[in-house]
Amino acid sequence: MSQTVRTRFAPSPTGYLHVGGARTALFNWLFARHFGGSFVLRIEDTDAARNTPEARAAIFEGLQWLGLDWEGPENEGDCGPYFQSERTTIYEQWFQKLRSAGRVYEDEGAWRFRFERKQITMTDLVCGEITIDYRDESNTPDMVIRRSDGSFVFHFVNVVDDLTMGITHVIRGEDHLMNTPKHLQLIEAFDETPPKYAHIPLILNGDGSKMSKRDEGAALGDYPKKGFVPEAVVNFLALLGWSPKDDSEIFSADELISKFSLDSVNRAPARFDPNKCQWVNQQHLLKMSPEQFVASCPTEASFEMIASVQEKVSLLSEIPEAVSFYLDPDFPIDPAAIQKVSKAAPYLVELASHFENLADWTCANEAISATATQCQIKPGQLMFPLRVALSGKAGGPDLHTILGILGQTESIRRIRRLTTLLPS
């Protein structure tokens, strides 16, 4: 691609950053980075009555958390972004171009853009060729581009911004598809070259309904609170409407940049699956080094304790509960687990004695085997009661790891504690 790629994300700061908006930003960012181009952030904040500082902050925080770095006005380096509320002078200049060309007229205080009464055919990079017939004025009335209060509407400022910012590719949601022929008429009236357009599929709930702001997974700001890591959310969002040419699903950001193309964006709506999102997060946790995993953890447990549950959790928020048995000497024991080991008291008594006689705690496995032999059971039959004694749970970290972290004295105490709760 000889032309330097320049994409943009243009949200309105009227609410939290929706996962659909985040996915749109991601696709623009991936496309630009794939071709070594620029990704521009433009805040469409002309609706002063609905804009809020909190919503604007949510956009910045969400994109920064995802790692989607943007560019702003050239004279501000990369600190941007662009704000439409600061560009009124530019819009006035471009509006006068249309007035001079006789392409706008006043109608009850507002200004309408005069469509050319012809067919407009566009080739969308995802949706293919689409034709809108403007010859029937009753179905395609001239478009208001400036309200009676003097403010400009979305269609006008959107086009002016894309032209003045040198946007080469407009990648946005399919709900904007029918706006594009209107924009092409404006661009033609300005005697400018239009960007290429790609309208990506909408995101639906698992049941096929449209994803609303109240649905699970809709607010990007909830993801860090729930224990997701940004690399996983980027990975998951990329899979909502795009797929590689193979069956792989887990990617780093660099791998996504390398593989991403609009040719692989699906035409059909994407289905949001919260379970899939959590699975993707788990895969990214597993790919972390122990040091990275522990550094991401929201608890004050020791390095060894946290590292021991890396393969057992799918969210960072699950870690405190997963390691809680280490830190609480009187941890609760699952009644269902007690029921399953109700006949294990004699075995545990013998195991505690073998553990007490160990001079080298690293030989705990040998003591387990010796106890099993003495009790005429298989070592596996002793493992589950021991796990319940040490952690109060039916599952968890590797048993040998738990023994090493707890140490000899505490392990024996916990075994004897459980035996007092079981039938003798």
Short mmCIF file of C-alpha atoms in Angstrom, two decimals:
data_model
loop_
_atom_site.label_atom_id
_atom_site.label_comp_id
_atom_site.label_asym_id
_atom_site.label_seq_id
_atom_site.Cartn_x
_atom_site.Cartn_y
_atom_site.Cartn_z
CA MET A 1 0.00 0.00 0.00
CA SER A 2 1.85 3.08 -1.29
CA GLN A 3 -0.36 5.60 0.54
CA THR A 4 0.47 6.21 4.21
CA VAL A 5 -2.46 4.72 6.15
CA ARG A 6 -4.22 7.02 8.58
CA THR A 7 -7.24 5.80 10.57
CA ARG A 8 -9.29 7.36 13.33
CA PHE A 9 -11.56 6.60 16.26
CA ALA A 10 -14.18 9.29 16.87
CA PRO A 11 -16.26 8.63 20.00
CA SER A 12 -18.74 11.00 21.64
CA PRO A 13 -18.12 11.53 25.39
CA THR A 14 -21.73 10.94 26.44
CA GLY A 15 -21.36 7.72 28.47
CA TYR A 16 -18.91 4.97 29.34
CA LEU A 17 -16.74 3.41 26.63
CA HIS A 18 -18.84 0.59 25.16
CA VAL A 19 -17.14 -2.64 24.17
CA GLY A 20 -18.37 -2.05 20.62
CA GLY A 21 -16.58 1.29 20.52
CA ALA A 22 -13.46 -0.29 21.95
CA ARG A 23 -13.59 -2.96 19.23
CA THR A 24 -13.91 -0.25 16.56
CA ALA A 25 -10.91 1.59 18.03
CA LEU A 26 -8.94 -1.66 18.09
CA PHE A 27 -9.65 -2.50 14.43
CA ASN A 28 -8.57 1.00 13.38
CA TRP A 29 -5.43 0.76 15.52
CA LEU A 30 -4.51 -2.71 14.22
CA PHE A 31 -5.04 -1.69 10.60
CA ALA A 32 -2.92 1.44 10.97
CA ARG A 33 -0.14 -0.32 12.83
CA HIS A 34 -0.14 -3.21 10.32
CA PHE A 35 0.79 -0.75 7.57
CA GLY A 36 3.04 1.43 9.73
CA GLY A 37 0.50 4.24 9.63
CA SER A 38 -1.17 6.59 12.11
CA PHE A 39 -4.12 6.11 14.46
CA VAL A 40 -5.92 9.34 15.35
CA LEU A 41 -8.23 9.92 18.31
CA ARG A 42 -10.93 12.52 17.68
CA ILE A 43 -13.46 13.44 20.34
CA GLU A 44 -16.85 14.39 18.87
CA ASP A 45 -17.85 16.71 21.72
CA THR A 46 -20.06 19.28 19.96
CA ASP A 47 -23.14 18.16 21.92
CA ALA A 48 -22.39 20.21 25.06
CA ALA A 49 -25.66 19.24 26.73
CA ARG A 50 -24.79 15.52 26.75
CA ASN A 51 -20.99 15.53 27.07
CA THR A 52 -19.48 14.84 30.48
CA PRO A 53 -15.90 15.01 31.82
CA GLU A 54 -16.40 11.50 33.26
CA ALA A 55 -17.28 10.07 29.86
CA ARG A 56 -14.28 11.75 28.26
CA ALA A 57 -12.00 10.36 30.97
CA ALA A 58 -13.48 6.89 30.43
CA ILE A 59 -12.49 7.03 26.76
CA PHE A 60 -8.90 7.98 27.55
CA GLU A 61 -8.55 5.50 30.39
CA GLY A 62 -10.08 2.67 28.39
CA LEU A 63 -7.84 3.14 25.36
CA GLN A 64 -4.76 3.55 27.54
CA TRP A 65 -5.61 0.38 29.46
CA LEU A 66 -5.95 -1.54 26.20
CA GLY A 67 -2.61 -0.11 25.01
CA LEU A 68 -4.09 1.66 21.98
CA ASP A 69 -1.77 4.64 21.65
CA TRP A 70 -3.12 7.49 19.55
CA GLU A 71 -1.93 10.61 17.82
CA GLY A 72 -3.35 14.09 18.08
CA PRO A 73 -2.79 17.43 16.35
CA GLU A 74 0.64 17.62 14.72
CA ASN A 75 1.66 20.63 16.78
CA GLU A 76 0.96 18.75 20.01
CA GLY A 77 3.00 15.66 19.29
CA ASP A 78 1.26 12.51 20.50
CA CYS A 79 -0.53 14.12 23.42
CA GLY A 80 -3.76 14.94 21.47
CA PRO A 81 -6.46 14.12 20.84
CA TYR A 82 -8.47 16.33 18.49
CA PHE A 83 -11.62 17.93 19.94
CA GLN A 84 -14.42 18.94 17.58
CA SER A 85 -15.48 21.67 20.00
CA GLU A 86 -12.18 23.44 19.21
CA ARG A 87 -12.60 23.29 15.42
CA THR A 88 -15.56 25.61 14.79
CA THR A 89 -13.49 28.02 12.71
CA ILE A 90 -12.53 25.19 10.37
CA TYR A 91 -16.15 24.12 9.99
CA GLU A 92 -17.19 27.68 9.19
CA GLN A 93 -14.61 27.85 6.39
CA TRP A 94 -15.79 24.59 4.82
CA PHE A 95 -19.43 25.59 5.19
CA GLN A 96 -18.70 28.75 3.19
CA LYS A 97 -17.26 26.58 0.42
CA LEU A 98 -20.64 24.90 0.06
CA ARG A 99 -22.45 28.25 0.14
CA SER A 100 -20.19 29.62 -2.57
CA ALA A 101 -20.86 26.53 -4.70
CA GLY A 102 -24.60 26.88 -4.24
CA ARG A 103 -24.88 23.48 -2.56
CA VAL A 104 -26.71 24.65 0.60
CA TYR A 105 -29.89 26.57 1.21
CA GLU A 106 -31.73 27.89 4.27
CA ASP A 107 -34.86 26.10 5.42
CA GLU A 108 -36.69 27.42 8.51
CA GLY A 109 -33.46 28.71 10.01
CA ALA A 110 -31.50 25.53 9.37
CA TRP A 111 -29.23 24.89 6.41
CA ARG A 112 -29.69 21.92 4.09
CA PHE A 113 -27.17 20.34 1.75
CA ARG A 114 -28.52 19.95 -1.77
CA PHE A 115 -28.04 16.35 -2.93
CA GLU A 116 -27.30 15.65 -6.56
CA ARG A 117 -30.21 13.62 -7.86
CA LYS A 118 -28.34 10.57 -9.10
CA GLN A 119 -27.30 7.10 -8.01
CA ILE A 120 -24.35 6.81 -5.62
CA THR A 121 -22.41 3.55 -5.67
CA MET A 122 -19.82 2.82 -3.01
CA THR A 123 -17.49 -0.15 -2.61
CA ASP A 124 -17.14 -1.05 1.04
CA LEU A 125 -14.06 -3.07 2.01
CA VAL A 126 -16.20 -5.39 4.15
CA CYS A 127 -19.76 -5.15 2.85
CA GLY A 128 -19.02 -4.95 -0.86
CA GLU A 129 -20.79 -2.76 -3.42
CA ILE A 130 -23.81 -0.73 -2.30
CA THR A 131 -25.94 1.66 -4.36
CA ILE A 132 -28.29 4.37 -3.06
CA ASP A 133 -30.62 6.10 -5.51
CA TYR A 134 -30.95 9.83 -4.77
CA ARG A 135 -33.20 10.46 -7.78
CA ASP A 136 -36.31 10.00 -5.64
CA GLU A 137 -36.34 13.12 -3.49
CA SER A 138 -39.23 11.87 -1.35
CA ASN A 139 -37.06 9.01 -0.05
CA THR A 140 -33.81 10.96 0.12
CA PRO A 141 -34.63 14.54 1.15
CA ASP A 142 -31.86 17.11 1.24
CA MET A 143 -29.80 16.78 4.41
CA VAL A 144 -29.62 19.32 7.25
CA ILE A 145 -25.97 20.07 7.92
CA ARG A 146 -26.38 23.13 10.17
CA ARG A 147 -29.06 23.59 12.80
CA SER A 148 -31.02 26.77 13.36
CA ASP A 149 -28.88 27.51 16.44
CA GLY A 150 -25.79 27.62 14.23
CA SER A 151 -24.32 24.28 15.32
CA PHE A 152 -23.17 21.77 12.72
CA VAL A 153 -24.53 18.22 12.52
CA PHE A 154 -22.57 14.99 12.67
CA HIS A 155 -22.52 14.31 8.92
CA PHE A 156 -20.89 17.63 8.06
CA VAL A 157 -18.22 17.80 10.77
CA ASN A 158 -17.43 14.11 10.33
CA VAL A 159 -16.63 14.61 6.65
CA VAL A 160 -14.69 17.84 7.20
CA ASP A 161 -12.60 16.23 9.93
CA ASP A 162 -11.80 13.16 7.85
CA LEU A 163 -10.69 15.35 4.93
CA THR A 164 -8.65 17.85 6.94
CA MET A 165 -6.99 15.13 9.01
CA GLY A 166 -5.98 13.11 5.97
CA ILE A 167 -7.90 10.00 7.01
CA THR A 168 -7.33 7.30 4.39
CA HIS A 169 -9.55 4.55 5.82
CA VAL A 170 -12.76 4.95 7.80
CA ILE A 171 -13.40 1.75 9.77
CA ARG A 172 -16.61 1.97 11.75
CA GLY A 173 -19.71 0.03 12.81
CA GLU A 174 -22.19 -1.27 10.29
CA ASP A 175 -24.85 1.02 11.77
CA HIS A 176 -23.09 3.86 9.89
CA LEU A 177 -23.23 2.09 6.53
CA MET A 178 -26.16 4.10 5.15
CA ASN A 179 -24.49 7.37 6.20
CA THR A 180 -21.62 6.81 3.80
CA PRO A 181 -23.42 7.72 0.53
CA LYS A 182 -24.41 11.03 2.16
CA HIS A 183 -20.79 11.62 3.09
CA LEU A 184 -19.65 10.76 -0.42
CA GLN A 185 -22.00 13.42 -1.82
CA LEU A 186 -20.49 15.99 0.55
CA ILE A 187 -16.94 14.99 -0.37
CA GLU A 188 -17.77 15.25 -4.06
CA ALA A 189 -19.21 18.72 -3.47
CA PHE A 190 -15.91 19.72 -1.86
CA ASP A 191 -14.07 18.28 -4.89
CA GLU A 192 -12.00 16.07 -2.60
CA THR A 193 -10.92 12.41 -2.72
CA PRO A 194 -12.88 10.23 -0.26
CA PRO A 195 -11.25 7.80 2.12
CA LYS A 196 -11.88 4.09 1.75
CA TYR A 197 -14.70 2.78 3.92
CA ALA A 198 -15.04 -0.46 5.87
CA HIS A 199 -18.12 -1.14 7.99
CA ILE A 200 -17.56 -3.86 10.56
CA PRO A 201 -20.32 -6.14 11.90
CA LEU A 202 -22.33 -5.27 14.96
CA ILE A 203 -21.83 -7.11 18.26
CA LEU A 204 -24.81 -9.12 19.47
CA ASN A 205 -25.52 -10.95 22.71
CA GLY A 206 -25.29 -14.72 22.70
CA ASP A 207 -29.04 -14.99 22.08
CA GLY A 208 -28.81 -12.80 18.98
CA SER A 209 -30.28 -9.67 20.56
CA LYS A 210 -28.60 -6.30 20.12
CA MET A 211 -26.05 -5.60 22.83
CA SER A 212 -27.30 -2.76 25.02
CA LYS A 213 -25.43 -0.68 27.56
CA ARG A 214 -26.90 -2.75 30.38
CA ASP A 215 -25.82 -6.14 29.07
CA GLU A 216 -23.00 -8.19 30.53
CA GLY A 217 -19.64 -7.21 29.12
CA ALA A 218 -20.86 -3.96 27.55
CA ALA A 219 -18.81 -1.51 29.66
CA LEU A 220 -15.07 -1.66 29.00
CA GLY A 221 -14.37 -0.05 32.38
CA ASP A 222 -15.70 -3.16 34.14
CA TYR A 223 -13.01 -5.45 32.72
CA PRO A 224 -10.04 -4.39 34.89
CA LYS A 225 -12.33 -4.43 37.95
CA LYS A 226 -13.34 -8.02 37.19
CA GLY A 227 -9.74 -9.17 36.89
CA PHE A 228 -9.17 -9.24 33.15
CA VAL A 229 -5.74 -8.32 31.77
CA PRO A 230 -5.62 -5.87 28.84
CA GLU A 231 -3.75 -8.24 26.52
CA ALA A 232 -6.58 -10.76 26.82
CA VAL A 233 -9.34 -8.21 26.24
CA VAL A 234 -7.54 -6.93 23.12
CA ASN A 235 -7.27 -10.54 21.93
CA PHE A 236 -10.95 -11.23 22.60
CA LEU A 237 -12.18 -8.00 20.99
CA ALA A 238 -10.15 -8.78 17.87
CA LEU A 239 -12.02 -12.08 17.53
CA LEU A 240 -15.39 -10.27 17.52
CA GLY A 241 -15.82 -10.04 13.79
CA TRP A 242 -12.31 -10.96 12.65
CA SER A 243 -10.55 -14.28 12.39
CA PRO A 244 -7.13 -15.36 11.13
CA LYS A 245 -6.72 -17.76 8.24
CA ASP A 246 -6.03 -20.64 10.62
CA ASP A 247 -7.69 -21.98 13.78
CA SER A 248 -5.45 -20.15 16.26
CA GLU A 249 -7.17 -17.90 18.80
CA ILE A 250 -4.59 -16.65 21.30
CA PHE A 251 -2.47 -13.73 20.13
CA SER A 252 -0.24 -11.03 21.51
CA ALA A 253 -0.80 -7.47 20.30
CA ASP A 254 2.21 -7.76 17.98
CA GLU A 255 0.84 -10.97 16.48
CA LEU A 256 -2.54 -9.31 15.91
CA ILE A 257 -0.85 -6.37 14.17
CA SER A 258 1.02 -8.77 11.91
CA LYS A 259 -2.04 -10.87 11.02
CA PHE A 260 -4.82 -8.28 10.88
CA SER A 261 -6.48 -7.46 7.56
CA LEU A 262 -9.88 -6.20 6.52
CA ASP A 263 -10.14 -9.16 4.14
CA SER A 264 -10.59 -11.39 7.20
CA VAL A 265 -13.35 -9.31 8.79
CA ASN A 266 -16.60 -11.26 8.76
CA ARG A 267 -19.79 -9.91 7.25
CA ALA A 268 -22.07 -11.58 9.81
CA PRO A 269 -22.71 -10.00 13.24
CA ALA A 270 -20.35 -11.05 16.02
CA ARG A 271 -21.71 -12.90 19.06
CA PHE A 272 -20.44 -11.83 22.47
CA ASP A 273 -19.63 -14.82 24.67
CA PRO A 274 -18.55 -13.92 28.25
CA ASN A 275 -17.33 -17.47 28.87
CA LYS A 276 -15.07 -17.27 25.82
CA CYS A 277 -13.76 -13.94 27.04
CA GLN A 278 -12.86 -15.47 30.41
CA TRP A 279 -11.21 -18.45 28.70
CA VAL A 280 -9.08 -16.14 26.58
CA ASN A 281 -8.06 -14.31 29.75
CA GLN A 282 -7.06 -17.60 31.36
CA GLN A 283 -4.86 -18.45 28.37
CA HIS A 284 -3.06 -15.13 28.70
CA LEU A 285 -2.54 -15.67 32.43
CA LEU A 286 -0.99 -19.05 31.64
CA LYS A 287 1.39 -17.44 29.14
CA MET A 288 2.73 -15.03 31.77
CA SER A 289 5.98 -15.69 33.56
CA PRO A 290 5.50 -16.31 37.30
CA GLU A 291 7.00 -12.88 37.93
CA GLN A 292 4.49 -11.18 35.61
CA PHE A 293 1.60 -13.11 37.10
CA VAL A 294 2.52 -12.25 40.69
CA ALA A 295 3.10 -8.59 39.79
CA SER A 296 -0.45 -8.43 38.38
CA CYS A 297 -2.01 -9.88 41.51
CA PRO A 298 -4.21 -7.77 43.84
CA THR A 299 -3.22 -9.51 47.11
CA GLU A 300 -0.39 -9.35 49.63
CA ALA A 301 0.28 -13.10 49.74
CA SER A 302 3.82 -14.36 49.19
CA PHE A 303 5.32 -14.88 45.76
CA GLU A 304 5.17 -18.67 46.15
CA MET A 305 1.53 -18.64 47.24
CA ILE A 306 0.39 -16.50 44.32
CA ALA A 307 2.50 -18.37 41.76
CA SER A 308 1.03 -21.68 42.92
CA VAL A 309 -2.48 -20.76 41.69
CA GLN A 310 -1.47 -19.45 38.25
CA GLU A 311 -2.88 -22.53 36.52
CA LYS A 312 -6.03 -22.55 38.66
CA VAL A 313 -7.58 -19.14 38.01
CA SER A 314 -9.05 -17.47 34.96
CA LEU A 315 -9.31 -13.94 36.40
CA LEU A 316 -6.94 -11.93 38.56
CA SER A 317 -9.85 -11.22 40.89
CA GLU A 318 -10.01 -14.94 41.73
CA ILE A 319 -6.50 -14.99 43.19
CA PRO A 320 -7.25 -13.64 46.71
CA GLU A 321 -9.83 -16.36 47.32
CA ALA A 322 -7.63 -19.00 45.69
CA VAL A 323 -4.74 -18.30 48.10
CA SER A 324 -6.86 -17.52 51.15
CA PHE A 325 -6.36 -20.98 52.68
CA TYR A 326 -2.63 -20.32 52.95
CA LEU A 327 -3.19 -17.19 55.01
CA ASP A 328 -6.03 -18.33 57.27
CA PRO A 329 -5.03 -21.11 59.69
CA ASP A 330 -8.70 -21.64 60.57
CA PHE A 331 -9.99 -21.64 57.00
CA PRO A 332 -13.48 -23.08 56.49
CA ILE A 333 -13.64 -26.61 55.16
CA ASP A 334 -16.18 -27.42 52.46
CA PRO A 335 -18.88 -29.63 54.06
CA ALA A 336 -19.19 -31.60 50.83
CA ALA A 337 -15.46 -32.31 50.94
CA ILE A 338 -15.71 -33.45 54.58
CA GLN A 339 -18.46 -35.84 53.59
CA LYS A 340 -16.25 -37.34 50.86
CA VAL A 341 -13.37 -38.00 53.30
CA SER A 342 -15.51 -39.14 56.24
CA LYS A 343 -13.71 -42.52 56.42
CA ALA A 344 -10.19 -41.14 56.06
CA ALA A 345 -9.45 -40.28 59.71
CA PRO A 346 -7.29 -43.42 60.38
CA TYR A 347 -5.21 -42.76 57.27
CA LEU A 348 -4.66 -39.11 58.16
CA VAL A 349 -3.64 -40.01 61.72
CA GLU A 350 -0.98 -42.35 60.35
CA LEU A 351 0.15 -39.76 57.79
CA ALA A 352 0.58 -37.10 60.49
CA SER A 353 2.80 -39.55 62.43
CA HIS A 354 4.92 -40.25 59.35
CA PHE A 355 5.24 -36.53 58.70
CA GLU A 356 6.35 -35.91 62.30
CA ASN A 357 9.15 -38.43 61.93
CA LEU A 358 10.55 -36.88 58.76
CA ALA A 359 13.98 -35.33 59.18
CA ASP A 360 13.84 -33.89 55.65
CA TRP A 361 10.54 -32.23 54.68
CA THR A 362 11.37 -32.52 50.99
CA CYS A 363 10.74 -36.26 51.41
CA ALA A 364 7.03 -35.75 52.15
CA ASN A 365 6.02 -37.73 49.06
CA GLU A 366 7.90 -40.76 50.36
CA ALA A 367 6.00 -40.46 53.65
CA ILE A 368 2.69 -40.43 51.74
CA SER A 369 3.68 -43.60 49.86
CA ALA A 370 4.80 -45.29 53.09
CA THR A 371 1.53 -44.41 54.81
CA ALA A 372 -0.49 -45.78 51.91
CA THR A 373 1.44 -49.03 52.00
CA GLN A 374 0.95 -49.36 55.75
CA CYS A 375 -2.80 -48.68 55.43
CA GLN A 376 -3.07 -51.02 52.43
CA ILE A 377 -4.48 -48.34 50.14
CA LYS A 378 -3.22 -46.66 46.98
CA PRO A 379 -1.37 -43.36 47.42
CA GLY A 380 -4.08 -41.64 45.35
CA GLN A 381 -6.66 -42.57 47.98
CA LEU A 382 -4.66 -40.54 50.49
CA MET A 383 -4.10 -37.51 48.27
CA PHE A 384 -7.67 -36.20 48.33
CA PRO A 385 -8.12 -36.34 52.13
CA LEU A 386 -4.73 -34.67 52.47
CA ARG A 387 -5.75 -31.89 50.09
CA VAL A 388 -8.95 -31.28 52.06
CA ALA A 389 -6.94 -31.16 55.29
CA LEU A 390 -4.43 -28.68 53.94
CA SER A 391 -6.74 -26.36 51.97
CA GLY A 392 -10.35 -27.16 52.84
CA LYS A 393 -11.07 -27.60 49.13
CA ALA A 394 -11.45 -30.39 46.63
CA GLY A 395 -9.13 -28.71 44.13
CA GLY A 396 -6.30 -26.24 43.99
CA PRO A 397 -2.55 -26.01 43.55
CA ASP A 398 -0.21 -28.98 43.24
CA LEU A 399 -0.24 -30.89 46.53
CA HIS A 400 3.55 -31.04 46.80
CA THR A 401 3.68 -27.26 46.29
CA ILE A 402 1.15 -26.72 49.09
CA LEU A 403 3.18 -28.90 51.47
CA GLY A 404 6.33 -26.93 50.63
CA ILE A 405 4.68 -23.55 51.23
CA LEU A 406 2.93 -24.53 54.47
CA GLY A 407 5.93 -26.33 55.91
CA GLN A 408 6.11 -29.38 58.13
CA THR A 409 4.63 -28.02 61.36
CA GLU A 410 1.64 -26.27 59.80
CA SER A 411 0.87 -29.20 57.50
CA ILE A 412 0.74 -31.59 60.44
CA ARG A 413 -1.44 -29.19 62.44
CA ARG A 414 -3.92 -28.94 59.60
CA ILE A 415 -4.09 -32.71 59.18
CA ARG A 416 -4.81 -33.19 62.87
CA ARG A 417 -7.41 -30.42 62.73
CA LEU A 418 -9.38 -32.28 60.06
CA THR A 419 -9.20 -35.58 61.94
CA THR A 420 -11.03 -33.95 64.86
CA LEU A 421 -13.91 -33.14 62.48
CA LEU A 422 -14.23 -36.68 61.09
CA PRO A 423 -15.84 -39.77 62.60
CA SER A 424 -13.22 -41.78 64.48
#
